[in-house]
Coordinates of C-alpha atoms in Angstrom, one line a residue:
X1 CA 20.1 25.7 2.2
X2 CA 17.2 23.4 2.7
X3 CA 14.1 24.9 4.1
X4 CA 12.7 23.0 7.1
X5 CA 9.0 23.6 6.7
X6 CA 7.6 21.2 9.3
X7 CA 8.1 19.3 12.5
X8 CA 8.3 16.1 10.6
X9 CA 11.2 17.4 8.4
X10 CA 13.0 18.3 11.6
X11 CA 12.4 14.9 13.1
X12 CA 13.7 13.3 9.9
X13 CA 16.9 15.3 10.1
X14 CA 17.3 14.6 13.8
X15 CA 17.0 10.9 13.1
X16 CA 19.7 11.1 10.4
X17 CA 22.1 13.0 12.7
X18 CA 21.5 10.7 15.7
X19 CA 22.0 7.5 13.7
X20 CA 25.2 8.8 12.2
X21 CA 26.6 9.9 15.6
X22 CA 25.7 6.5 17.0
X23 CA 27.6 4.9 14.1
X24 CA 30.7 7.0 14.9
X25 CA 30.6 6.0 18.5
X26 CA 30.3 2.4 17.6
X27 CA 33.3 2.5 15.4
X28 CA 35.3 4.4 18.0
X29 CA 34.3 1.7 20.6
X30 CA 35.4 -1.0 18.1
X31 CA 38.7 0.7 17.7
X32 CA 39.3 0.8 21.5
X33 CA 38.2 -2.8 21.8
X34 CA 40.6 -3.8 19.0
X35 CA 43.5 -2.0 20.7
X36 CA 42.7 -3.8 24.0
X37 CA 42.3 -7.3 22.5
X38 CA 45.2 -7.3 20.0
X39 CA 48.5 -8.7 21.4
X40 CA 50.9 -6.0 22.5
X41 CA 53.8 -8.0 21.2
X42 CA 52.9 -7.5 17.5
X43 CA 53.9 -4.4 15.7
X44 CA 51.5 -1.9 14.1
X45 CA 48.7 -2.5 16.6
X46 CA 47.1 0.9 15.8
X47 CA 47.2 0.3 12.1
X48 CA 45.6 -3.1 12.4
X49 CA 42.9 -1.7 14.6
X50 CA 42.2 1.1 12.1
X51 CA 42.0 -1.4 9.2
X52 CA 39.7 -3.6 11.2
X53 CA 37.4 -0.7 12.0
X54 CA 37.4 0.5 8.4
X55 CA 36.4 -2.9 7.0
X56 CA 33.8 -3.5 9.7
X57 CA 32.4 0.1 9.2
X58 CA 32.1 -0.2 5.4
X59 CA 30.6 -3.7 5.3
X60 CA 28.6 -3.8 8.5
X61 CA 28.0 -0.4 10.1
X62 CA 26.9 1.5 7.0
X63 CA 24.3 -1.0 5.9
X64 CA 23.0 -1.3 9.5
X65 CA 22.9 2.5 9.8
X66 CA 20.8 2.7 6.6
X67 CA 18.4 0.1 7.9
X68 CA 18.0 1.7 11.3
X69 CA 17.5 5.1 9.8
X70 CA 14.9 3.9 7.3
X71 CA 13.1 2.0 10.1
X72 CA 12.9 5.0 12.4
X73 CA 11.8 7.3 9.6
X74 CA 9.1 4.9 8.5
X75 CA 7.9 4.8 12.1
X76 CA 7.9 8.5 13.0
X77 CA 7.7 10.3 9.7
X78 CA 6.8 9.5 6.1
X79 CA 9.5 8.2 3.7
X80 CA 8.1 10.4 1.0
X81 CA 9.2 13.5 3.0
X82 CA 12.8 12.4 3.3
X83 CA 15.7 13.2 0.9
X84 CA 17.7 10.3 2.3
X85 CA 18.4 7.8 -0.6
X86 CA 17.7 4.8 1.6
X87 CA 14.4 6.1 2.8
X88 CA 13.5 7.2 -0.8
X89 CA 14.1 3.7 -2.1
X90 CA 12.0 2.3 0.8
X91 CA 9.3 4.7 -0.2
X92 CA 9.4 3.4 -3.8
X93 CA 9.0 -0.2 -2.5
X94 CA 6.2 0.5 -0.1
X95 CA 2.7 0.0 -1.6
X96 CA 0.8 2.0 1.0
X97 CA -1.1 5.2 0.1
X98 CA -2.4 5.5 3.8
X99 CA 1.0 7.0 4.7
X100 CA 0.6 9.5 1.9
X101 CA -2.8 10.6 3.2
X102 CA -1.9 10.6 6.8
X103 CA 1.6 12.2 6.8
X104 CA 2.4 13.8 3.4
X105 CA -1.0 15.4 2.7
X106 CA -0.9 17.7 5.8
X107 CA 2.7 18.6 5.1
X108 CA 1.9 19.6 1.5
X109 CA -1.0 21.8 2.7
X110 CA 1.2 23.5 5.4
X111 CA 4.0 23.9 2.9
X112 CA 1.7 26.2 0.9
X113 CA 0.8 28.1 4.2
X114 CA -2.8 27.1 3.6
X115 CA -5.3 26.3 6.4
X116 CA -7.4 24.2 4.1
X117 CA -6.7 21.6 1.4
X118 CA -8.3 18.7 -0.5
X119 CA -6.5 15.6 -1.8
X120 CA -7.9 13.4 -4.6
X121 CA -6.6 9.8 -4.9
X122 CA -7.2 7.6 -7.9
X123 CA -9.0 4.4 -6.9
X124 CA -8.1 0.9 -7.9
X125 CA -10.6 0.9 -10.8
X126 CA -8.4 3.5 -12.5
X127 CA -11.4 5.7 -13.2
X128 CA -12.8 7.2 -10.1
X129 CA -11.2 9.4 -7.4
X130 CA -11.6 9.5 -3.7
X131 CA -11.6 13.0 -2.1
X132 CA -10.1 13.8 1.3
X133 CA -10.0 17.1 3.2
X134 CA -7.6 18.7 5.6
X135 CA -8.3 21.7 7.7
X136 CA -7.5 23.5 11.0
X137 CA -4.1 21.9 11.3
X138 CA -5.5 18.4 12.2
X139 CA -3.3 15.6 10.9
X140 CA -6.1 13.2 10.2
X141 CA -7.9 12.3 7.0
X142 CA -11.6 13.0 6.5
X143 CA -13.2 11.2 3.6
X144 CA -15.9 13.4 2.2
X145 CA -17.3 10.5 0.2
X146 CA -18.6 12.7 -2.6
X147 CA -15.6 11.9 -4.8
X148 CA -15.0 13.8 -8.1
X149 CA -16.4 13.3 -11.5
X150 CA -13.8 11.3 -13.5
X151 CA -14.9 13.1 -16.7
X152 CA -14.4 16.6 -15.3
X153 CA -12.8 19.0 -17.6
X154 CA -10.5 20.1 -14.7
X155 CA -8.7 16.7 -14.7
X156 CA -7.8 17.0 -18.4
X157 CA -6.7 20.6 -17.8
X158 CA -4.4 19.9 -14.8
X159 CA -2.8 16.9 -16.5
X160 CA -0.8 19.3 -18.6
X161 CA 0.1 21.5 -15.6
X162 CA 2.9 19.5 -14.0
X163 CA 4.1 22.5 -11.9
X164 CA 0.5 23.3 -10.8
X165 CA -2.4 25.4 -12.0
X166 CA -3.6 28.7 -10.5
X167 CA -7.2 29.9 -10.7
X168 CA -7.8 32.6 -13.3
X169 CA -5.1 31.6 -15.8
X170 CA -5.7 32.8 -19.3
X171 CA -6.3 29.3 -20.8
X172 CA -9.1 28.5 -18.3
X173 CA -12.7 28.5 -19.3
X174 CA -15.8 29.1 -17.2
X175 CA -16.3 25.4 -16.4
X176 CA -12.8 25.0 -15.1
X177 CA -13.1 28.2 -13.0
X178 CA -16.3 26.8 -11.5
X179 CA -14.6 23.6 -10.6
X180 CA -11.8 25.5 -8.9
X181 CA -14.4 27.3 -6.8
X182 CA -16.3 24.1 -5.9
X183 CA -13.0 22.7 -4.5
X184 CA -12.4 26.0 -2.6
X185 CA -9.0 26.0 -4.3
X186 CA -6.8 28.7 -5.7
X187 CA -4.0 26.4 -6.6
X188 CA -4.1 22.7 -7.8
X189 CA -1.0 20.5 -8.0
X190 CA -1.4 17.3 -10.1
X191 CA 0.2 13.9 -9.3
X192 CA 1.3 12.6 -12.7
X193 CA 3.2 9.4 -13.5
X194 CA 3.7 8.1 -17.0
X195 CA 1.2 10.6 -18.4
X196 CA -1.5 9.3 -16.0
X197 CA -3.2 11.5 -13.4
X198 CA -3.1 9.6 -10.1
X199 CA -4.5 12.4 -8.0
X200 CA -4.1 16.1 -7.1
X201 CA -3.7 18.5 -4.3
X202 CA -6.0 21.5 -4.1
X203 CA -5.1 24.3 -1.6
X204 CA -6.5 27.7 -0.7
X205 CA -3.2 29.6 -1.0
X206 CA -1.0 30.1 -4.1
X207 CA 2.5 29.0 -3.0
X208 CA 5.7 31.0 -3.8
X209 CA 7.9 29.9 -6.7
X210 CA 10.6 28.3 -4.5
X211 CA 7.9 26.3 -2.7
X212 CA 6.3 25.2 -6.0
X213 CA 9.6 23.6 -7.0
X214 CA 9.6 21.5 -3.8
X215 CA 5.9 20.7 -4.2
X216 CA 6.6 19.4 -7.8
X217 CA 9.3 17.1 -6.4
X218 CA 7.0 15.7 -3.8
X219 CA 4.1 15.4 -6.3
X220 CA 6.2 13.0 -8.3
X221 CA 6.7 10.8 -5.2
X222 CA 2.9 11.0 -4.5
X223 CA 2.0 9.8 -8.0
X224 CA 4.5 6.9 -7.7
X225 CA 3.0 6.0 -4.3
X226 CA -0.6 5.8 -5.7
X227 CA 0.6 3.9 -8.7
X228 CA 2.4 1.3 -6.5
X229 CA -0.7 1.0 -4.3
X230 CA -2.9 0.3 -7.3
X231 CA -0.4 -2.1 -8.8
X232 CA -0.1 -3.9 -5.4
X233 CA -3.8 -4.2 -5.1
X234 CA -4.1 -5.7 -8.6
X235 CA -1.4 -8.3 -7.8
X236 CA -3.1 -9.2 -4.5
X237 CA -6.4 -9.6 -6.3
X238 CA -4.8 -11.8 -8.9
X239 CA -3.3 -14.0 -6.2
X240 CA -6.6 -14.1 -4.3
X241 CA -8.5 -15.4 -7.3
X242 CA -5.7 -17.6 -8.8
X243 CA -6.8 -20.5 -6.7
X244 CA -10.4 -20.1 -7.6
X245 CA -9.5 -19.9 -11.3
X246 CA -7.4 -23.1 -10.9
X247 CA -10.4 -24.8 -9.3
X248 CA -12.7 -23.4 -11.9
X249 CA -10.5 -25.0 -14.6
X250 CA -10.8 -28.4 -12.9
X251 CA -14.6 -28.0 -12.4
X252 CA -15.0 -26.9 -16.0
X253 CA -14.2 -30.5 -17.0
X254 CA -17.4 -31.5 -15.3
X255 CA -19.3 -29.1 -17.5
X256 CA -18.7 -31.5 -20.3
X257 CA -21.9 -33.5 -20.2
X258 CA -21.7 -37.3 -20.0
X259 CA -23.7 -39.6 -22.3
X260 CA -27.4 -38.3 -22.2
X261 CA -29.8 -40.5 -20.3
X262 CA -32.4 -42.9 -21.6
X263 CA -35.7 -41.9 -20.1
X264 CA -38.1 -44.7 -20.6
X265 CA -38.5 -45.2 -24.3
X266 CA -37.2 -41.6 -25.0
X267 CA -33.6 -41.5 -26.4
X268 CA -31.8 -38.2 -25.8
X269 CA -28.8 -37.3 -27.9
X270 CA -26.4 -34.4 -27.1
X271 CA -25.5 -33.0 -30.5
X272 CA -23.2 -30.1 -29.7
X273 CA -21.7 -28.0 -26.9
X274 CA -19.4 -25.0 -27.0
X275 CA -17.4 -23.0 -24.4
X276 CA -19.6 -20.6 -22.4
X277 CA -22.5 -23.1 -22.2
X278 CA -23.9 -25.2 -19.4
X279 CA -25.9 -28.3 -20.3
X280 CA -26.8 -30.7 -17.4
X281 CA -29.3 -33.4 -16.7
X282 CA -30.9 -34.1 -13.3
X283 CA -33.0 -37.1 -12.4
X284 CA -35.9 -36.7 -10.0
X285 CA -36.9 -39.4 -7.5
X286 CA -39.8 -40.4 -9.8
X287 CA -37.4 -41.2 -12.7
X288 CA -38.2 -38.0 -14.7
X289 CA -35.2 -36.1 -16.1
X290 CA -34.7 -32.3 -16.0
X291 CA -32.3 -30.6 -18.3
X292 CA -30.8 -27.1 -18.2
X293 CA -29.2 -25.3 -21.0
X294 CA -27.5 -21.9 -20.1
X295 CA -25.6 -19.9 -22.7
X296 CA -23.7 -16.8 -21.6
X297 CA -22.9 -14.1 -24.1
X298 CA -19.4 -13.7 -22.7
X299 CA -16.8 -16.4 -22.6
X300 CA -13.9 -15.7 -20.2
X301 CA -12.7 -16.7 -16.8
X302 CA -15.5 -14.8 -15.1
X303 CA -18.2 -16.7 -17.2
X304 CA -16.5 -20.0 -16.2
X305 CA -16.8 -19.0 -12.5
X306 CA -20.5 -18.0 -13.1
X307 CA -21.2 -21.4 -14.8
X308 CA -19.5 -23.2 -11.9
X309 CA -21.5 -21.3 -9.4
X310 CA -24.8 -22.0 -11.2
X311 CA -23.9 -25.7 -11.6
X312 CA -23.1 -26.0 -7.9
X313 CA -26.4 -24.4 -6.9
X314 CA -28.3 -26.8 -9.1
X315 CA -26.6 -29.8 -7.7
X316 CA -27.1 -28.6 -4.2
X317 CA -30.8 -28.0 -4.8
X318 CA -31.1 -31.5 -6.3
X319 CA -29.4 -33.1 -3.3
X320 CA -31.7 -31.2 -1.0
X321 CA -34.7 -32.3 -3.0
X322 CA -35.6 -28.7 -4.0
X323 CA -36.0 -29.4 -7.7
X324 CA -39.8 -29.7 -8.0
X325 CA -40.7 -28.4 -11.5
X326 CA -39.1 -26.6 -14.4
X327 CA -40.5 -23.2 -13.4
X328 CA -38.8 -23.5 -10.0
X329 CA -35.5 -24.4 -11.7
X330 CA -35.8 -21.5 -14.1
X331 CA -36.4 -19.1 -11.3
X332 CA -33.5 -20.6 -9.3
X333 CA -31.0 -19.9 -12.2
X334 CA -32.3 -16.4 -12.8
X335 CA -32.1 -15.5 -9.1
X336 CA -28.5 -16.8 -8.8
X337 CA -27.4 -14.8 -11.9
X338 CA -28.8 -11.7 -10.2
X339 CA -27.1 -12.6 -7.0
X340 CA -23.6 -12.7 -8.7
X341 CA -24.5 -9.4 -10.5
X342 CA -24.4 -10.9 -14.0
X343 CA -25.4 -8.0 -16.2
X344 CA -24.5 -9.5 -19.6
X345 CA -27.1 -11.2 -21.9
X346 CA -27.8 -14.9 -21.5
X347 CA -30.1 -17.5 -23.0
X348 CA -31.7 -20.2 -20.8
X349 CA -33.8 -23.3 -21.6
X350 CA -35.2 -25.5 -18.9
X351 CA -37.0 -28.7 -19.7
X352 CA -38.3 -32.0 -18.3
X353 CA -38.8 -35.5 -19.9
X354 CA -41.4 -37.5 -18.1
X355 CA -40.5 -41.2 -17.8
X356 CA -44.1 -42.6 -17.8
X357 CA -45.8 -40.5 -20.6
X358 CA -42.7 -39.5 -22.6
X359 CA -43.9 -35.9 -22.7
X360 CA -41.3 -33.1 -23.0
X361 CA -42.0 -29.8 -21.1
X362 CA -39.9 -26.7 -22.0
X363 CA -39.5 -23.1 -20.9
X364 CA -36.9 -20.8 -22.3
X365 CA -35.6 -17.2 -22.2
X366 CA -34.2 -15.8 -25.4
X367 CA -35.4 -15.5 -29.0
X368 CA -32.9 -17.8 -30.6
X369 CA -34.4 -21.2 -29.3
X370 CA -36.4 -23.4 -31.6
X371 CA -38.1 -26.8 -31.0
X372 CA -39.1 -28.6 -34.2
X373 CA -40.0 -32.0 -35.6
X374 CA -37.5 -33.2 -38.2
X375 CA -40.4 -33.8 -40.7
X376 CA -41.5 -30.1 -40.3
X377 CA -38.2 -28.1 -39.8
X378 CA -39.9 -24.7 -40.5
X379 CA -42.5 -25.0 -37.8
X380 CA -41.4 -23.9 -34.3
X381 CA -43.2 -26.0 -31.7
X382 CA -42.1 -23.8 -28.7
X383 CA -43.1 -20.3 -27.9
X384 CA -41.6 -17.9 -25.3
X385 CA -43.5 -16.9 -22.2
X386 CA -45.1 -20.2 -21.1
X387 CA -44.5 -23.9 -20.7
X388 CA -44.5 -25.8 -24.0
X389 CA -45.4 -29.5 -23.9
X390 CA -44.7 -31.9 -26.8
X391 CA -44.6 -35.7 -27.2
X392 CA -41.9 -37.2 -29.5
X393 CA -43.1 -39.5 -32.2
X394 CA -41.3 -41.7 -34.7
X395 CA -39.5 -38.6 -36.0
X396 CA -37.1 -37.0 -33.5
X397 CA -37.6 -33.5 -32.0
X398 CA -34.7 -31.1 -32.2
X399 CA -33.9 -28.3 -29.7
X400 CA -31.7 -25.7 -31.4
X401 CA -30.1 -22.5 -30.3
X402 CA -29.1 -19.9 -32.8
X403 CA -29.8 -22.4 -35.6
X404 CA -27.4 -24.9 -34.0
X405 CA -28.8 -28.3 -33.0
X406 CA -28.2 -29.0 -29.3
X407 CA -30.4 -31.9 -28.2
X408 CA -32.6 -34.4 -30.0
X409 CA -35.5 -36.4 -28.5
X410 CA -36.8 -39.6 -30.1
X411 CA -39.4 -42.2 -29.0
X412 CA -37.8 -45.6 -29.7
X413 CA -40.9 -47.5 -28.6
X414 CA -42.8 -46.6 -31.8
X415 CA -42.1 -48.7 -34.8
X416 CA -42.3 -47.1 -38.2

């Protein structure tokens, strides 16, 4: 015989009985209506009425009964506490761990006859856990915010204890015992699904053997609930950023630089460009040209979005007339990389070609840049840490990154 251990279990059973009795009364009412409406001249009126009620009950009443029962149980109790197949299927489809925390967590604590318990739930990053407490018979969650160390030895230990772990077991070491004490727990029940720990329940009392069996059954549902919640969040996040990624793919085409500009007598040639790089030219009101080369160490969808963001910021600053000098552009790129929390390595070169004098000014970040005259390829004309100024002659100047030629500058007004 099933043990009714809580008010919510009693409510669930009452809903099941009430809905089934309602179905019986509806079918009886349909039978009486059929007897009343069928012509009295035909034979077998009662048999036809019974057959009508049977067909209607199987194909209409039973599905509606299941829907109503599931709706009422999802409203007044948690689906995870119900043994009804319909409610159980509904629980598997629901991607909501809030119901687990609000309804199931207090029931699990009371099932063990404990007055205090803690619940750990795996977060969406699949690494860290959030810790909740329950005490003094209050059915509300209290987030303690301290969380739990994802590398704790206790988590590895309880992963192999599907039926629960008690404090002081022979295979426990001093560290595990200390973690039991820090949780104020004498019994811990893990939530395991597909060999992954999705959380655990820590309570102050050690439950009886028959109760531990029921706890293990509910622990499987809890693990599945957290798994579904994480899966749902990942799907929602992918949908959220799908549009941005599609737009990024379109904007990425604009990262392919057009033909380099002619600045006075200075001819600029773009020699190479690879994915994960941003190379753009911006003209100032005076006719001078700025150029920005940004190389990110990682090439993926995130880096494309980062390049698009930097490109948009540069164009916005250009339209607003905020591009004054190369130091200001360099600082603008660095500040925006920090703003988007870019923690990977990057290489940056910012330069300007003056229209009147033909001088080239260059600042860069990274040790792989080199500016050299084609007649003296071993001599690096640019140094890190300050603004380098050079004037192209009859021989072109090359800007390279990691020994790859990127841009060349040549003064066409000088005849050999």
